[in-house]
Short mmCIF file of C-alpha atoms in Angstrom, two decimals:
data_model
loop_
_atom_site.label_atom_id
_atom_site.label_comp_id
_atom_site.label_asym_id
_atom_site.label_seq_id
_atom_site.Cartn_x
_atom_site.Cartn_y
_atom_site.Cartn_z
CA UNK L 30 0.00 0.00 0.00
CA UNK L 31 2.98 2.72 0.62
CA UNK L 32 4.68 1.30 -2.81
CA UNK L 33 1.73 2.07 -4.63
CA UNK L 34 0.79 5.64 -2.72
CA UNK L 35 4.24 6.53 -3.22
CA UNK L 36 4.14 5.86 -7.05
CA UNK L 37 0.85 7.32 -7.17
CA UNK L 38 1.64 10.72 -5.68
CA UNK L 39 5.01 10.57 -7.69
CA UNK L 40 2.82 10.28 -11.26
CA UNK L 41 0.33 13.05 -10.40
CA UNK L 42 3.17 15.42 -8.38
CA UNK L 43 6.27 15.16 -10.86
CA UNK L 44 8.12 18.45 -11.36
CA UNK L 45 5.46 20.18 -9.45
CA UNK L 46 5.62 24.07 -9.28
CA UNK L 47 3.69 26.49 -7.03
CA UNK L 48 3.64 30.17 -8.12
CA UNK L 49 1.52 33.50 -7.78
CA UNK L 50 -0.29 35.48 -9.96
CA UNK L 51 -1.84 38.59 -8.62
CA UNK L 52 -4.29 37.03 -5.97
CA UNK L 53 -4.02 33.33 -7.32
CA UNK L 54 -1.72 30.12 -6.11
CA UNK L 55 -0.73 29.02 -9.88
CA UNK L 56 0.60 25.46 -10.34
CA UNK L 57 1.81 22.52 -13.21
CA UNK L 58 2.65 19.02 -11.95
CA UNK L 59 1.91 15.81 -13.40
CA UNK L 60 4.17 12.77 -15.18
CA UNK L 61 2.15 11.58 -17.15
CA UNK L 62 -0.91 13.66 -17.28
CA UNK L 63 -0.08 17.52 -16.54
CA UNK L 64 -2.33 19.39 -15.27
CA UNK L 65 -2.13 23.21 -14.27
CA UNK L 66 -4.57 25.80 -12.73
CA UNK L 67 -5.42 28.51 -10.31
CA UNK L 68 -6.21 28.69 -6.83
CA UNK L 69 -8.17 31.42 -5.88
CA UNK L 70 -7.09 32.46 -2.29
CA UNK L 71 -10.41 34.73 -1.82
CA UNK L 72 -11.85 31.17 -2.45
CA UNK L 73 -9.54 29.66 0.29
CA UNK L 74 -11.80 28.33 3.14
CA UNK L 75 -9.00 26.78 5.45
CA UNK L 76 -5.09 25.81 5.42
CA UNK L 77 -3.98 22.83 6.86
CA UNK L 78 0.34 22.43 7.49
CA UNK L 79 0.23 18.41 7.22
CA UNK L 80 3.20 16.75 8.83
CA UNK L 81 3.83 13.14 9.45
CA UNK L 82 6.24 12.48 12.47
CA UNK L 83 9.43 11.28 10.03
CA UNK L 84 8.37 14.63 8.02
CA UNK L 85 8.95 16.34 11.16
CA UNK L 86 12.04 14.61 11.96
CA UNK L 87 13.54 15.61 8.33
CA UNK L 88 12.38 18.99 8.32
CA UNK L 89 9.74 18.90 5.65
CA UNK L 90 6.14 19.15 5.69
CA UNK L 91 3.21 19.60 3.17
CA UNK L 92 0.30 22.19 2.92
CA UNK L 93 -3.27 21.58 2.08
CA UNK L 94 -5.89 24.40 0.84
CA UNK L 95 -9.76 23.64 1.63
CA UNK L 96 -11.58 25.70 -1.14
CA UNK L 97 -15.78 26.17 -1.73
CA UNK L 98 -17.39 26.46 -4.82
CA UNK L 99 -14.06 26.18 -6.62
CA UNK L 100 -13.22 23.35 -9.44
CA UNK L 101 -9.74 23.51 -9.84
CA UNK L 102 -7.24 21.84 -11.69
CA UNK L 103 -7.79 18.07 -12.26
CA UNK L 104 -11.52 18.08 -11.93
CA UNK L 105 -13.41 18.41 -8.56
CA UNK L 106 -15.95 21.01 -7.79
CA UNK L 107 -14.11 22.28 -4.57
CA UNK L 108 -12.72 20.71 -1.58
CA UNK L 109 -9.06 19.87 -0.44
CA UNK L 110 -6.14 20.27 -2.83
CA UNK L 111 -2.30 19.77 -1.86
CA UNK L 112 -0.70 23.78 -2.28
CA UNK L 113 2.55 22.14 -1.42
CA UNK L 114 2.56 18.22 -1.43
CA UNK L 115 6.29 18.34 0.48
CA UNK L 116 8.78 21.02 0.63
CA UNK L 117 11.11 22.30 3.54
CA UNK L 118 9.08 23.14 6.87
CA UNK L 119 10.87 26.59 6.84
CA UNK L 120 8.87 27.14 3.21
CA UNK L 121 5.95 25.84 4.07
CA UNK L 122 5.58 27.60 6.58
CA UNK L 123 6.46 31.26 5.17
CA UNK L 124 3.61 30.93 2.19
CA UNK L 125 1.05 29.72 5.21
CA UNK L 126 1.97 33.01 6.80
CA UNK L 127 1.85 35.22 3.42
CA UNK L 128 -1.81 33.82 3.04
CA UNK L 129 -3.32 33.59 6.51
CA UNK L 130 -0.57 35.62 8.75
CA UNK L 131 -0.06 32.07 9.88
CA UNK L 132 2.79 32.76 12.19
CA UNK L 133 3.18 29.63 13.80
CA UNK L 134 1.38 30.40 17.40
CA UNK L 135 2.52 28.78 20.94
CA UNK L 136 -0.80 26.51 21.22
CA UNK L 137 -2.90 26.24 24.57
CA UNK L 138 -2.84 22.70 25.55
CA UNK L 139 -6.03 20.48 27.04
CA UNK L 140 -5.89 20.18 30.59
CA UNK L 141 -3.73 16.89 32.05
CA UNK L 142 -6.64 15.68 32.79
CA UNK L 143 -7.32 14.77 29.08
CA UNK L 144 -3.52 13.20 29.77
CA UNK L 145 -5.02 10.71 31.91
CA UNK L 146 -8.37 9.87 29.72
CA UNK L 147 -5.82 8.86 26.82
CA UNK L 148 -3.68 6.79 29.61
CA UNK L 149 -6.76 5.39 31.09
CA UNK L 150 -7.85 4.47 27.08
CA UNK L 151 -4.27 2.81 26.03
CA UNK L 152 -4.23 0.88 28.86
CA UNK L 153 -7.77 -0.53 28.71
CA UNK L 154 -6.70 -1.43 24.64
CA UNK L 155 -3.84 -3.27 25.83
CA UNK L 156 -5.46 -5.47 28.45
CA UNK L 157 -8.28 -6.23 26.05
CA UNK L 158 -5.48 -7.80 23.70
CA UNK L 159 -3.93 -9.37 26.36
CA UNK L 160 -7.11 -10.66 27.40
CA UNK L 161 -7.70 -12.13 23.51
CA UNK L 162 -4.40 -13.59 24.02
CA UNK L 163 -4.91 -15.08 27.18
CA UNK L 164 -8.06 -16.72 25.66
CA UNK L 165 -6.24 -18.24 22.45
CA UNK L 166 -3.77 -19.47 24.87
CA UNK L 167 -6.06 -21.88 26.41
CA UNK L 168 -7.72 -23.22 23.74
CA UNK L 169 -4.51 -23.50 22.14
CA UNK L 170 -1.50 -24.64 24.12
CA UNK L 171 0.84 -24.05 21.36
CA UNK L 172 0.27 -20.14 22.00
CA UNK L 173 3.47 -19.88 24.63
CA UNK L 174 3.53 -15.91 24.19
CA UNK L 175 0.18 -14.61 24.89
CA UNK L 176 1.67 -11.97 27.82
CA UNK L 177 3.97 -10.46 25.02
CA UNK L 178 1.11 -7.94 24.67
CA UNK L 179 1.84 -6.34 28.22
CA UNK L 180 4.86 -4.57 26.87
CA UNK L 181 2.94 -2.75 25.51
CA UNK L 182 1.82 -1.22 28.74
CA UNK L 183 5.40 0.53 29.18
CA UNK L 184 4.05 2.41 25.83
CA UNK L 185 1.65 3.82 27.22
CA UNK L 186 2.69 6.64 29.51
CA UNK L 187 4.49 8.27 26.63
CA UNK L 188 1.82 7.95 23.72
CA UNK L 189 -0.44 9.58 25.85
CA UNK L 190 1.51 12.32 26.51
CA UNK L 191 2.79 12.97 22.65
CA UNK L 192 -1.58 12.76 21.95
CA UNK L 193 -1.93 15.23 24.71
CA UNK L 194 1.41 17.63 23.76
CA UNK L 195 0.21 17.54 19.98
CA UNK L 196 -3.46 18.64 20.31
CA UNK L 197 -3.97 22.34 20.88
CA UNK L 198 -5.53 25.72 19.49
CA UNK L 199 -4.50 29.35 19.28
CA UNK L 200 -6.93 32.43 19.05
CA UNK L 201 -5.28 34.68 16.44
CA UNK L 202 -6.52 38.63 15.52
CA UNK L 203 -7.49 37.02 12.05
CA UNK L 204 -8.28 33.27 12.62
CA UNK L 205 -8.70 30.14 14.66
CA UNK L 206 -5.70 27.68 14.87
CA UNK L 207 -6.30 23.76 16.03
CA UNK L 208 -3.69 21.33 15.81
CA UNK L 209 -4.36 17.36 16.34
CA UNK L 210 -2.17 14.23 15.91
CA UNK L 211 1.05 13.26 16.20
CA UNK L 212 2.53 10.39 13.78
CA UNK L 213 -0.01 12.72 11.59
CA UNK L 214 -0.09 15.75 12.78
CA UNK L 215 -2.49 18.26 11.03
CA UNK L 216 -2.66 22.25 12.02
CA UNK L 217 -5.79 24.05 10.41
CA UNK L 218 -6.19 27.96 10.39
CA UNK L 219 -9.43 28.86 9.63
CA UNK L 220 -10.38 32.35 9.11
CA UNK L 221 -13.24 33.74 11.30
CA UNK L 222 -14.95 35.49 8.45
CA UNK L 223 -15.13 31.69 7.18
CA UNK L 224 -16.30 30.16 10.14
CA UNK L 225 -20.20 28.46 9.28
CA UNK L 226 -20.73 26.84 12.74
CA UNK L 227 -19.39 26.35 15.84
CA UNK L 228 -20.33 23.29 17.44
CA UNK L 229 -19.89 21.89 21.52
CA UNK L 230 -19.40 18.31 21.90
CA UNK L 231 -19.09 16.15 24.12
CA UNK L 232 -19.35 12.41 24.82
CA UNK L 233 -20.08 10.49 27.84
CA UNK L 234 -16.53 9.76 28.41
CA UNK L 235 -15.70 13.40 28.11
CA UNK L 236 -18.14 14.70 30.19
CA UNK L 237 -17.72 12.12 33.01
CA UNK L 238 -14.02 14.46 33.43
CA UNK L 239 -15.51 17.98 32.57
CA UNK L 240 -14.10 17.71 28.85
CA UNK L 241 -15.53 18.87 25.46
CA UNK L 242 -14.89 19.45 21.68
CA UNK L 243 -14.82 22.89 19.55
CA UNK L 244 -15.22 21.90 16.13
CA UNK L 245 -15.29 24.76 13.76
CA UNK L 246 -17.02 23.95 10.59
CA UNK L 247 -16.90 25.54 7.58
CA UNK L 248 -18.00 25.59 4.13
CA UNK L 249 -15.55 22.94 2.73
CA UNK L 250 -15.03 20.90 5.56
CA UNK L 251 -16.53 17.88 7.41
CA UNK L 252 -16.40 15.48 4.17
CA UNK L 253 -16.48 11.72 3.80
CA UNK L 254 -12.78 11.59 4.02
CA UNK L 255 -12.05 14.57 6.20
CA UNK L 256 -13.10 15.61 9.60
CA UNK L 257 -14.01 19.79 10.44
CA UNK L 258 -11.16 21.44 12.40
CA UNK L 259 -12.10 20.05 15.88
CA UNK L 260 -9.94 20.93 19.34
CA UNK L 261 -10.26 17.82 21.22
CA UNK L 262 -10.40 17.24 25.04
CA UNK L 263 -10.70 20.77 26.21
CA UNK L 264 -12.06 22.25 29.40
CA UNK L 265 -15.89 22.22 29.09
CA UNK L 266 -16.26 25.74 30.36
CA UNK L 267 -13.59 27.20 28.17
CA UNK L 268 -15.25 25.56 24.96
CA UNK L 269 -18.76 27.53 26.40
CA UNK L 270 -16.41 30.75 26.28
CA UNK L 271 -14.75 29.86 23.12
CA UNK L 272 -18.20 29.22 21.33
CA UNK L 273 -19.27 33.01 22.22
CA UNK L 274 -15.68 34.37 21.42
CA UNK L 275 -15.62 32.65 18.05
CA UNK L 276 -19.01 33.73 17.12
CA UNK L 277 -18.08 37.44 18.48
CA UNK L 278 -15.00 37.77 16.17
CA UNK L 279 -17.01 36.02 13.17
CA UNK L 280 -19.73 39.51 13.49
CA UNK L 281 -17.11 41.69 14.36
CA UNK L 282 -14.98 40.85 10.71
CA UNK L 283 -18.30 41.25 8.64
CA UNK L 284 -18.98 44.47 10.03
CA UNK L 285 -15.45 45.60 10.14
CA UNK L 286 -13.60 44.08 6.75
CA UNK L 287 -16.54 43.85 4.59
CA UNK L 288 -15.56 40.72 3.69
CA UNK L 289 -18.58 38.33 2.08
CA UNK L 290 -20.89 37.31 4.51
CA UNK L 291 -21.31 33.83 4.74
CA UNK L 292 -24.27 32.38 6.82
CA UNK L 293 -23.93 33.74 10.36
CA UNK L 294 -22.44 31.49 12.60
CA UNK L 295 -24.23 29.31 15.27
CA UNK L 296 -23.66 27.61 18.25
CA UNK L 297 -24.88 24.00 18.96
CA UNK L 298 -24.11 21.40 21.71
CA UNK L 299 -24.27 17.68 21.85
#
């Protein structure tokens, strides 16, 4: 499956270029097919820095543009397409800042409490397995290593604390940040003046330790393949106050940059 993604994205990325042309990202790639096009950036609903955890390691990174009511090159009538599919963190970076003022914020983290709910969650995973394997084990006595799955337990301190330190969100004078994953690690900045809904939820789980989700939907987002920009595991109260900021800055950019009104945002909990 990576042999085959690799080749793929090498056929429809070859000798890719990224330029601009008075308001539009202009690009060619393509081996065997080229295609090239436009990118409207008054069309540009959200950025997304896309970073896998050997990306990071090597100092590269990619950038993804959520458009609405766009087709652009390669067919498509909107919807995610790669502005840069892999170049140098440094670069990636500076064009995410000359279109959003990106600027790569210090993130507020959940609470450690949301630490411990991802602990609590490992673990349980693990002892399930082992519990599988303890099960084979008997009705199989040729199955000598069923307990190899409780090394796996020594895991689990530190992959709950790389879930917790890569999850975050920034407040920004022109847009939202939210940043979730670590061996994929996606940050989104989403304009205000974009924002469609802002949404509270929370699952039993969540609310059994005073925790909620800020997902900030807009008009491209929340596909079949793609999730809204959501800030996981935050304080409940502070996702009450974030609703009411967000929605605050949305009205206060219409009024103040004139920029096209989308439909006003709204507030809904789960």
């Amino acid at each position: 499956g990576y042999v085959l993604s690799a080749a793929r994205a090498v056929l429809e990325y070859y000798a890719f270029e990224l330029g601009r042309r008075g308001n539009d990202l202009v690009y060619e790639r393509g081996l065997l097919q080229r295609y090239s096009g436009s990118i409207p950036t008054d069309k540009i609903q959200t950025l997304t820095v896309r970073e896998t955890a050997p990306m990071r390691w090597l100092g590269y990174a990619a950038l993804d543009v959520e458009t609405a009511g766009y087709a652009g090159g390669g067919g498509g009538g909107g919807g995610t397409q790669a502005a840069v599919p892999v170049a140098a963190r440094d670069r990636v970076l500076a064009l995410a800042d000359d279109l959003f003022d990106y600027e790569n914020p210090d993130l507020e983290r959940p609470p450690k409490r949301a630490r411990e709910r991802y602990a609590v969650r490992y673990t349980i995973v693990v002892l399930a397995t082992l519990g599988i394997a303890y099960a084979v084990a008997q009705l199989y006595s040729g199955f000598p290593l069923w307990s190899a799955p409780a090394v796996a337990l020594l895991a689990v301190p530190p992959a709950a604390h790389l879930k917790w330190a890569h999850r975050g969100y920034a407040l920004r004078e022109d847009h939202v940040v939210v940043r979730t994953g670590f061996w994929r690690r996606r940050t989104a900045v989403v304009p205000y003046y974009r924002l469609q809904t802002v949404v509270d939820e929370a699952t039993v789980f969540q609310r059994r330790r005073h925790l909620a989700s800020l997902v900030a939907d807009t008009a491209s987002s929340a596909t079949l393949s793609r999730s809204s920009p959501t800030a996981h595991d935050l304080d409940a109260d502070d996702v009450d106050r974030l609703q009411r900021e967000l929605r605050d800055r949305l009205q206060a950019h219409l009024h103040d940059d004139g920029a096209d009104e989308p439909p006003a945002a709204s507030a809904t909990s789960d």
